[in-house]
XYZ file of C-alpha atoms in Angstrom:
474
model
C -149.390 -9.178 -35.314
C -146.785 -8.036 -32.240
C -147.364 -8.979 -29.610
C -145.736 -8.520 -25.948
C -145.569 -8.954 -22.616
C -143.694 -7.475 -19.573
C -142.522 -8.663 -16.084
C -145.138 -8.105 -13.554
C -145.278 -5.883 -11.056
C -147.777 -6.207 -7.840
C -149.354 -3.276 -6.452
C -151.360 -2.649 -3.270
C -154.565 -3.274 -5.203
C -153.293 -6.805 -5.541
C -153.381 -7.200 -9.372
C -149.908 -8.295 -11.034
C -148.538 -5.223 -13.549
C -148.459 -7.905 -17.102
C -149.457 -6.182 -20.573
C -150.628 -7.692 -23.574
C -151.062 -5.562 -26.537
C -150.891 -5.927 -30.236
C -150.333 -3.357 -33.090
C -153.466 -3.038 -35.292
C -155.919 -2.984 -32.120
C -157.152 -0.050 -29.820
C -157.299 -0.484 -26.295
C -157.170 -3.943 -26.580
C -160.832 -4.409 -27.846
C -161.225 -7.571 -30.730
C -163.003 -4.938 -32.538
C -161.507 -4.226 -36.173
C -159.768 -0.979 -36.618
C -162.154 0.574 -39.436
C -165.128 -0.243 -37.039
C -163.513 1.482 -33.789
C -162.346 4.514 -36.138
C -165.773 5.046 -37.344
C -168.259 6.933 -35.600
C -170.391 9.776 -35.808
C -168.277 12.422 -37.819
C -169.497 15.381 -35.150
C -167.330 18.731 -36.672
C -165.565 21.249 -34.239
C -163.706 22.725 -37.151
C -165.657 26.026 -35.930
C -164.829 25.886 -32.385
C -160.919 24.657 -33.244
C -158.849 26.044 -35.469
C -154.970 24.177 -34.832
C -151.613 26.536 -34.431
C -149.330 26.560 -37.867
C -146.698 24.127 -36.492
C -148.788 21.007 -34.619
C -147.547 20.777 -30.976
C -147.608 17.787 -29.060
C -147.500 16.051 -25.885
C -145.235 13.480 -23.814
C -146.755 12.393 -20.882
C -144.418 10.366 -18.553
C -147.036 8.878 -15.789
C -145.118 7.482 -12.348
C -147.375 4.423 -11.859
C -148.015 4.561 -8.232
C -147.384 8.126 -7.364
C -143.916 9.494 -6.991
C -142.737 10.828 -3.405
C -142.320 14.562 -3.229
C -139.111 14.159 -1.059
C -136.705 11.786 -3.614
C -137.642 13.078 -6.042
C -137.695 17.237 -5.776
C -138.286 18.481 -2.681
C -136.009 17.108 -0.087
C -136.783 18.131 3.443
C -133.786 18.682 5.057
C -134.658 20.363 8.198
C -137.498 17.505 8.536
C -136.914 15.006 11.351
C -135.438 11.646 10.021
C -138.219 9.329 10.137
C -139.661 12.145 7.682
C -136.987 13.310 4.991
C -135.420 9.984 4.819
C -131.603 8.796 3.937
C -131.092 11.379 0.877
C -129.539 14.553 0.563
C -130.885 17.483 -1.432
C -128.168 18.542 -3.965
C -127.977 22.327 -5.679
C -128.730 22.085 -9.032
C -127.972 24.106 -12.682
C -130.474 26.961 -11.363
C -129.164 29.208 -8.242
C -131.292 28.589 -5.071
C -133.058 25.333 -6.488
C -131.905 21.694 -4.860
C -133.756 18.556 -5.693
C -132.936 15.095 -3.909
C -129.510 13.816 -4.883
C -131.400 10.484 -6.366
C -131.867 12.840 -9.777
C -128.539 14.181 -10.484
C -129.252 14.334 -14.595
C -132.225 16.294 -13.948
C -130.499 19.105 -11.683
C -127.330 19.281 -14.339
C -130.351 20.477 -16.552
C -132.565 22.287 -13.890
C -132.783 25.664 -16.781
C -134.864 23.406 -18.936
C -136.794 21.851 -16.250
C -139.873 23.289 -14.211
C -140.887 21.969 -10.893
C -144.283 21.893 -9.308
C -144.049 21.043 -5.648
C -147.460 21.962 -4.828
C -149.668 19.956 -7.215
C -152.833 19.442 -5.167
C -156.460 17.972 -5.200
C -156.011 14.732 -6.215
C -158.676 12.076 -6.072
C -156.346 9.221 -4.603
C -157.305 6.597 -6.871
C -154.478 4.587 -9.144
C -156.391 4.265 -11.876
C -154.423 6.967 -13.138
C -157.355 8.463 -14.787
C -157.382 12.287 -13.189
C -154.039 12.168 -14.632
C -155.004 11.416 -18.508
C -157.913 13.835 -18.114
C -158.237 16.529 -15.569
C -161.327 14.963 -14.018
C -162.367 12.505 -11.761
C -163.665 8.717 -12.700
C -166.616 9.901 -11.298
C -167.230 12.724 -13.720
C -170.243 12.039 -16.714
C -169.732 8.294 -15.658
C -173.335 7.332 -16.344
C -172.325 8.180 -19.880
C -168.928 6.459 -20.453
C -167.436 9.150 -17.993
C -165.079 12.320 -19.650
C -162.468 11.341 -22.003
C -158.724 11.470 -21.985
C -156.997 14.594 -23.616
C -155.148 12.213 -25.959
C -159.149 10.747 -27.183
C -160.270 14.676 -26.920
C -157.278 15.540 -29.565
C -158.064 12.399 -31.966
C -161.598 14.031 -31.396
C -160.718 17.590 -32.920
C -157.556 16.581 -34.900
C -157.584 13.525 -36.783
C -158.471 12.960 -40.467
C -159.484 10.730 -42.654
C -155.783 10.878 -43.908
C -153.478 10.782 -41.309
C -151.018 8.468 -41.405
C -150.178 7.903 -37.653
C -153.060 7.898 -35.004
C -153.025 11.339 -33.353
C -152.947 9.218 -29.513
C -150.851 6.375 -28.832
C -150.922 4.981 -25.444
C -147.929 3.232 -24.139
C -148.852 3.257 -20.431
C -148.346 -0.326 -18.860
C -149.088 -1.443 -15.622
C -152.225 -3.068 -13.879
C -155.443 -2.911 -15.845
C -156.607 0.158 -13.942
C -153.630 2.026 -14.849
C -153.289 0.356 -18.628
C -156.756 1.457 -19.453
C -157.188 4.751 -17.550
C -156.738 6.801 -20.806
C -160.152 6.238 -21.932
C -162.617 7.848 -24.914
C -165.557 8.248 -22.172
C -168.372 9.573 -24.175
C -166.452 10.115 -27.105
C -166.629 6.493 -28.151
C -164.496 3.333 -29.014
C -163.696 5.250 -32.002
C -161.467 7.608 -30.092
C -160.072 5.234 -27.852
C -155.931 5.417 -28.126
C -153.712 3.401 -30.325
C -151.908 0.797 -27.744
C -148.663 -1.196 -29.309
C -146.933 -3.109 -26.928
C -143.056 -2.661 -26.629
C -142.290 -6.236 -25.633
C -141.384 -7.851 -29.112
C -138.772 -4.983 -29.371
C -137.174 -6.308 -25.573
C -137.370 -9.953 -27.645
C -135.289 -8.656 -30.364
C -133.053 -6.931 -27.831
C -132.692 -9.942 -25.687
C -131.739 -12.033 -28.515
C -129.109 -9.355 -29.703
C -127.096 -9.194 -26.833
C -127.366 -13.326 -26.389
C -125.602 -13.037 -29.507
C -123.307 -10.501 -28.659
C -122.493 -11.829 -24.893
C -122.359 -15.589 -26.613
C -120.032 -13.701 -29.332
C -117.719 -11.980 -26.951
C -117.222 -15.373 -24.769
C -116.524 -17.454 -27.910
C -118.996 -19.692 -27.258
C -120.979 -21.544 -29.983
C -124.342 -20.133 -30.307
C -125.235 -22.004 -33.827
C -127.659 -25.068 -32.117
C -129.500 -22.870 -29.503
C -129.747 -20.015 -31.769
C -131.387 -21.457 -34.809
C -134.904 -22.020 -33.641
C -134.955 -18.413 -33.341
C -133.531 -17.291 -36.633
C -135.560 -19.624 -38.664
C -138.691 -18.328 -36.828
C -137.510 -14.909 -37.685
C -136.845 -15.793 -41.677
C -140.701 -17.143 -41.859
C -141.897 -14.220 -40.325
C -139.806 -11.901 -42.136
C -141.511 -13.718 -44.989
C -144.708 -12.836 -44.396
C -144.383 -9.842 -43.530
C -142.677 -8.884 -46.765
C -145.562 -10.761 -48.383
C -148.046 -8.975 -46.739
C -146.373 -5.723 -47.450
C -146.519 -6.085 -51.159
C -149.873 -7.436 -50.864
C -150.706 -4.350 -48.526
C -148.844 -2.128 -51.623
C -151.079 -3.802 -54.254
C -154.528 -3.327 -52.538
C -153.745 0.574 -51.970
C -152.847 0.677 -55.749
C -156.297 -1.038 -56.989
C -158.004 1.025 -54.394
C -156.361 4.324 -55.195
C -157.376 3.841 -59.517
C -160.981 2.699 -58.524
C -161.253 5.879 -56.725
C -162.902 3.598 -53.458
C -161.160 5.783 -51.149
C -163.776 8.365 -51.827
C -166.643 5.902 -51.073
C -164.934 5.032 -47.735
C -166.206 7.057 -44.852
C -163.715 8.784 -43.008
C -162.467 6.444 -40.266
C -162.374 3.490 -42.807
C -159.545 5.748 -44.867
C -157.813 6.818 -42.016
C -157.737 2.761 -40.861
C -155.992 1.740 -44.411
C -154.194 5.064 -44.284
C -152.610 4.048 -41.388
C -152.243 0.273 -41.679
C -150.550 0.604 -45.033
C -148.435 3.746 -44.889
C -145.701 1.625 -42.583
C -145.307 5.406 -40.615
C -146.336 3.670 -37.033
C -144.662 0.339 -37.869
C -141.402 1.738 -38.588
C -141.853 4.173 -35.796
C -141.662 1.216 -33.192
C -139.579 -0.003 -34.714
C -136.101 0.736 -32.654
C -134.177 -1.338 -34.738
C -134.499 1.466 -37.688
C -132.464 3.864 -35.031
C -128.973 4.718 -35.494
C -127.706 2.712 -32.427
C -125.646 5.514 -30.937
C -129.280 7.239 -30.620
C -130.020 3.671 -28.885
C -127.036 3.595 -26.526
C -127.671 7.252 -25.525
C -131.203 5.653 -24.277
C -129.590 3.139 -22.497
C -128.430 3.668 -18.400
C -124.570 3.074 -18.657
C -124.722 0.290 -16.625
C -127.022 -1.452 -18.628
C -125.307 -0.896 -21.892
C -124.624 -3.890 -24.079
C -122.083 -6.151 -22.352
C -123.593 -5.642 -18.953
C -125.415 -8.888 -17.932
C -128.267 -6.867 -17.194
C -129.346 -5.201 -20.713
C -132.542 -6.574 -20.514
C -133.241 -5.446 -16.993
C -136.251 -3.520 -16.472
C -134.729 -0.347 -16.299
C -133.119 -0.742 -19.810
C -136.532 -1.335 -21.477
C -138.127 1.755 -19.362
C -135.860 4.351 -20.705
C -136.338 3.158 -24.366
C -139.706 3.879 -23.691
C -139.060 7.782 -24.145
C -137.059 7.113 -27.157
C -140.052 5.382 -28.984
C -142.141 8.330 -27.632
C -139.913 11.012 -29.494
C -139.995 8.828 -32.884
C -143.814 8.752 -32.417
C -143.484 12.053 -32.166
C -141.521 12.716 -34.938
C -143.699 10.515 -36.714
C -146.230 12.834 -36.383
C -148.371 11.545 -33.430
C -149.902 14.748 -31.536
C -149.790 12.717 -27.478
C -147.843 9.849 -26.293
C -148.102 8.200 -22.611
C -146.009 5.800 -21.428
C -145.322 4.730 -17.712
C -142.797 4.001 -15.534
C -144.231 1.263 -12.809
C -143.448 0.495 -8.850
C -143.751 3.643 -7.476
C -146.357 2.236 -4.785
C -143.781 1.743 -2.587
C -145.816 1.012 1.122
C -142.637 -0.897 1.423
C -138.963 -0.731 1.040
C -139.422 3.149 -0.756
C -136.120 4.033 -0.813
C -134.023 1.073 -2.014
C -136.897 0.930 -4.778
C -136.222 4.942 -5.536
C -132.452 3.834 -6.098
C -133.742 1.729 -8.677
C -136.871 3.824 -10.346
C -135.207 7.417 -10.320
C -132.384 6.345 -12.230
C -134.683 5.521 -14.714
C -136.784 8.797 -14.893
C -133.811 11.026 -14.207
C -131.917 9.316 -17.653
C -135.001 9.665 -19.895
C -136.266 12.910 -19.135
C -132.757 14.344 -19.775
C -132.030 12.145 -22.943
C -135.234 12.613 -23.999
C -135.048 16.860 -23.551
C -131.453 17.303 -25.372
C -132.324 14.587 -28.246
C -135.568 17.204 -28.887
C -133.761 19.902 -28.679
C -130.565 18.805 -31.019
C -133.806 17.733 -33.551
C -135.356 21.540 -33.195
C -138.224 19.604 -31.829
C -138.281 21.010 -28.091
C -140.007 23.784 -28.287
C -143.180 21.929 -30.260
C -143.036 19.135 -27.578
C -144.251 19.975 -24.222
C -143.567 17.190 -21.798
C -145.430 16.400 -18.025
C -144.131 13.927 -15.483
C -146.758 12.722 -12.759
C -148.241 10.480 -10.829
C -151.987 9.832 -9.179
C -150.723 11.776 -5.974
C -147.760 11.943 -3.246
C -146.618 9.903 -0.476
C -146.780 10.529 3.167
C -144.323 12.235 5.105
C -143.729 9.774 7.572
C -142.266 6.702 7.027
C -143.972 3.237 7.890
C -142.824 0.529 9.810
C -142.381 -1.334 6.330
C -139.706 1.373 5.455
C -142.684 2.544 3.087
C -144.177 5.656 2.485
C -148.294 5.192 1.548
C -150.691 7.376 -0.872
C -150.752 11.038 0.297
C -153.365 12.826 -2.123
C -152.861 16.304 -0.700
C -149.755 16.822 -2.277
C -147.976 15.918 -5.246
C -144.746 16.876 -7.403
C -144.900 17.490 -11.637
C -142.231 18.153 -13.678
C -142.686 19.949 -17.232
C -140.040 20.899 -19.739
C -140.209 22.150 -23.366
C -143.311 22.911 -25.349
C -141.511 26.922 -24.838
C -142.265 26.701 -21.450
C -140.768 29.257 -19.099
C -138.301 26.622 -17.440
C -135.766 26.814 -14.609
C -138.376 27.589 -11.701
C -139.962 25.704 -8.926
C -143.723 26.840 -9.148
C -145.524 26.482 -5.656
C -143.926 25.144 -1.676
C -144.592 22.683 1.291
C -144.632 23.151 4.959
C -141.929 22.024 6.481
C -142.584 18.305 6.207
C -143.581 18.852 2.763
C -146.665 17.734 4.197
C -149.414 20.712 3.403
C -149.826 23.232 0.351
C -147.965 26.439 1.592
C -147.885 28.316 -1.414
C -149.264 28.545 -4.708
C -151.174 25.752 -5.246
C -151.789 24.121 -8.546
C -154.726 21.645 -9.412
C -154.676 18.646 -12.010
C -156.975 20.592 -14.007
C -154.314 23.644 -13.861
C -151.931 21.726 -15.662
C -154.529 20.371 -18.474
C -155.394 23.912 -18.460
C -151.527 24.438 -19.293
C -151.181 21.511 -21.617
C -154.082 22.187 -23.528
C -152.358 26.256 -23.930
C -149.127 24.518 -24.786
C -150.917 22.485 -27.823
C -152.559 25.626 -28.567
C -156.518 24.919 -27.748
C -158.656 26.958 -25.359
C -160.075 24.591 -22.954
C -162.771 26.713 -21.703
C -164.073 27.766 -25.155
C -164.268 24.562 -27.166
C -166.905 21.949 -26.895
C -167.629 18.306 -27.734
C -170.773 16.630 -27.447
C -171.828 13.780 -25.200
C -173.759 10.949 -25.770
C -177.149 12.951 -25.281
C -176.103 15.739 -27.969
C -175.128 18.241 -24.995
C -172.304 20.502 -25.481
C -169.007 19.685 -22.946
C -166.487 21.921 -22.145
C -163.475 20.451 -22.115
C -162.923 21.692 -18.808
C -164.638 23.048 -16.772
C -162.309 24.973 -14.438
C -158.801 25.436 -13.870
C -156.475 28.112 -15.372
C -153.226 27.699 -17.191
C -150.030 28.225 -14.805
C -149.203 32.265 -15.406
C -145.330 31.696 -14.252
C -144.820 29.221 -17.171
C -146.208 30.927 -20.052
């Protein structure tokens, strides 16, 4: 089994950010794969009928909530203590500026929409509102609503599906970790969760080797610990894999896949088809593909390649090989954007990030032919405030929030929606959380409002219940 961890990160809810995930469980449970696939084969097939070419989802959640004015909509006619130290800059689209911390993003403003008036958040960090529309709250005295992702496994996986239709990379606290949740649906829905840390191992030990390499120093004594761990393991695994190959051969001539319900196929379907493993897997990617992932001043060489930021914009490579994989939603996060403290040296760091990824992530897509069947949504729980603390922080501020969206044939190149002054209040065109899983859900081509699931107690759910898909993207 993989398994990883990451450096922790404290928020103001006082729990440390540390994951610890392995490949072959769903959201974390000790419960066997077959038994948290199987559950009570409910069919939509008459409610849902999929689009010709399957569309899917990236969803890039800022853990903490992202500030409205570094990231894009600067307020430079706001007093100081309000629109901070950065400068807007213009970007690729007449008449649009964003803050200068995202310079990637405004070279590429025609593929980009941005909502500056995303309202009506809940203020919570569990992150939940942002995996499902809804509110903790919601149907919580029967497991509470589940996250699109778990709806789409709902109405779109089969028995023989090689790749889970949800994967989950979102890391963080627990409340963010586990906010993409079945609800009523079941542990049978729940997402697929690998962890991403025992590709950071390989990559650490990589450029030890490299770095040791380039200084001419001997690496033999400290190194081989480490390579004969890797040999055994590489053992077993090839072991297991012909042992894995076997079982689906004596399986497939008894004809036992037909006796198997239909979450105990898609469990050996996926645990023996190697699609997922080899998916995050980065070492099976060319490494110019790799570097492109990589900030420049993180690239191999740099002391810091296994800095935080490194890993966190790998994270949207793995998402588009997912993708390309044939997984229908991927999450991941991007952590520390609770910033009640020190916000804008931490925005030097953290905007880098998301400004690098989005853009690498959008052109690699689109050189695949795989933008326009991938729509992707960048958000966090809510805003911060407009005024700046004595900390040099800027604290939650649920009235208003920024989204970005790009591909999925979106009408890009806009800003949707506008601030007051201090960016402060909704002036026009506002846009709810449910709005934008009312766009999503368009974008993957499903009709919210017409297609149910059941709860627990048989009753037929909408799988929303209001909101309307944003007109000026479609």
């Amino acid at each position: 089994m993989l398994r990883i961890s990451g450096r922790p990160f404290r928020h103001c809810d006082g729990i440390l950010r540390r994951e610890f995930l392995t490949i072959g469980t769903f959201a974390g449970t000790a419960l066997s794969l077959p038994t948290l696939l199987r559950a009570e084969n409910q069919h939509a097939s008459s409610q849902h009928a999929s689009s010709q070419r399957a569309k899917s989802l990236i969803m890039v959640h800022l853990d903490g909530g992202a500030p409205q004015y570094e990231t894009i909509d600067p307020k430079i006619s706001a007093p100081s203590e309000i629109r901070g130290p950065f400068a807007p800059i213009s970007t690729a689209v007449p008449g649009i500026q964003i803050c200068e911390l995202m310079p990637k993003v405004a070279a590429d403003a025609d593929k980009f929409a941005f909502i500056r008036s995303l309202t009506g958040s809940v203020g919570r960090h569990d992150a939940f509102q942002c995996q499902s529309g809804f509110a903790e709250s919601d149907l919580k005295s029967m497991g509470g609503r589940p996250a699109l992702g778990c709806t789409m496994s709902r109405l779109e996986s089969q028995s023989t599906d090689q790749v889970p239709t949800f994967v989950d990379m979102m890391q963080g606290r627990p409340l963010v970790r586990n906010s993409a949740r079945a609800g009523f649906l079941g542990p049978a829905y729940q997402p697929f969760r690998p962890d991403m840390s025992a590709m950071f191992k390989r990559e650490l030990e990589s450029g030890m080797k490299g770095e040791l390499k380039r200084l001419g120093g001997d690496h033999t004594v400290s190194l081989t610990l480490n390579e004969a761990l890797s040999t055994q393991r590489m053992d077993r695994r090839l072991s297991l894999l012909d042992d894995l190959d076997k079982i689906r051969s004596a399986i497939d001539q008894q004809g036992m896949m037909q006796a198997m319900d239909q979450f105990q196929q898609q469990a050996v379907s996926i645990l023996t088809s190697g699609k997922l493993a080899e998916a995050v897997d980065l070492s099976q990617e060319d490494p110019r593909i790799v570097e492109r992932y990589t900030l420049p001043e993180n690239r191999p060489g740099d002391q810091s390649v296994t800095s935080e930021s490194s890993h966190s914009v790998k994270k949207f490579l793995m998402a588009r090989r997912l993708i390309e994989a044939g997984v229908r939603v991927v999450s991941l996060s991007i952590s520390d954007f609770d910033t009640h403290s020190s916000n804008f040296p931490r925005m030097q760091n953290l905007l880098p990030i998301v400004d690098h990824g989005l853009t690498t992530l959008v052109a690699d897509l689109e050189e695949r032919g795989l933008l326009e069947d991938v729509t992707i949504l960048a958000w966090g729980e809510f805003g911060r405030t407009p005024r700046v603390n004595k900390n040099g922080g800027r604290d939650h501020w649920p009235k208003v929030g920024p989204a970005i969206l790009a591909g999925g044939g979106l009408k890009t190149g806009q800003v949707i929606g506008a601030t007051d002054r201090l960016g402060a209040e909704v002036a026009d065109r506002p846009v709810t959380y449910k709005d934008m899983f009312a766009t999503v859900y368009h974008q993957l081509g499903i009709n919210p409002h017409q297609i149910t699931i059941n709860d627990l107690q048989g009753r037929p759910q909408y799988l929303l219940d209001e909101g309307e898909a944003i007109r000026e993207l479609l």
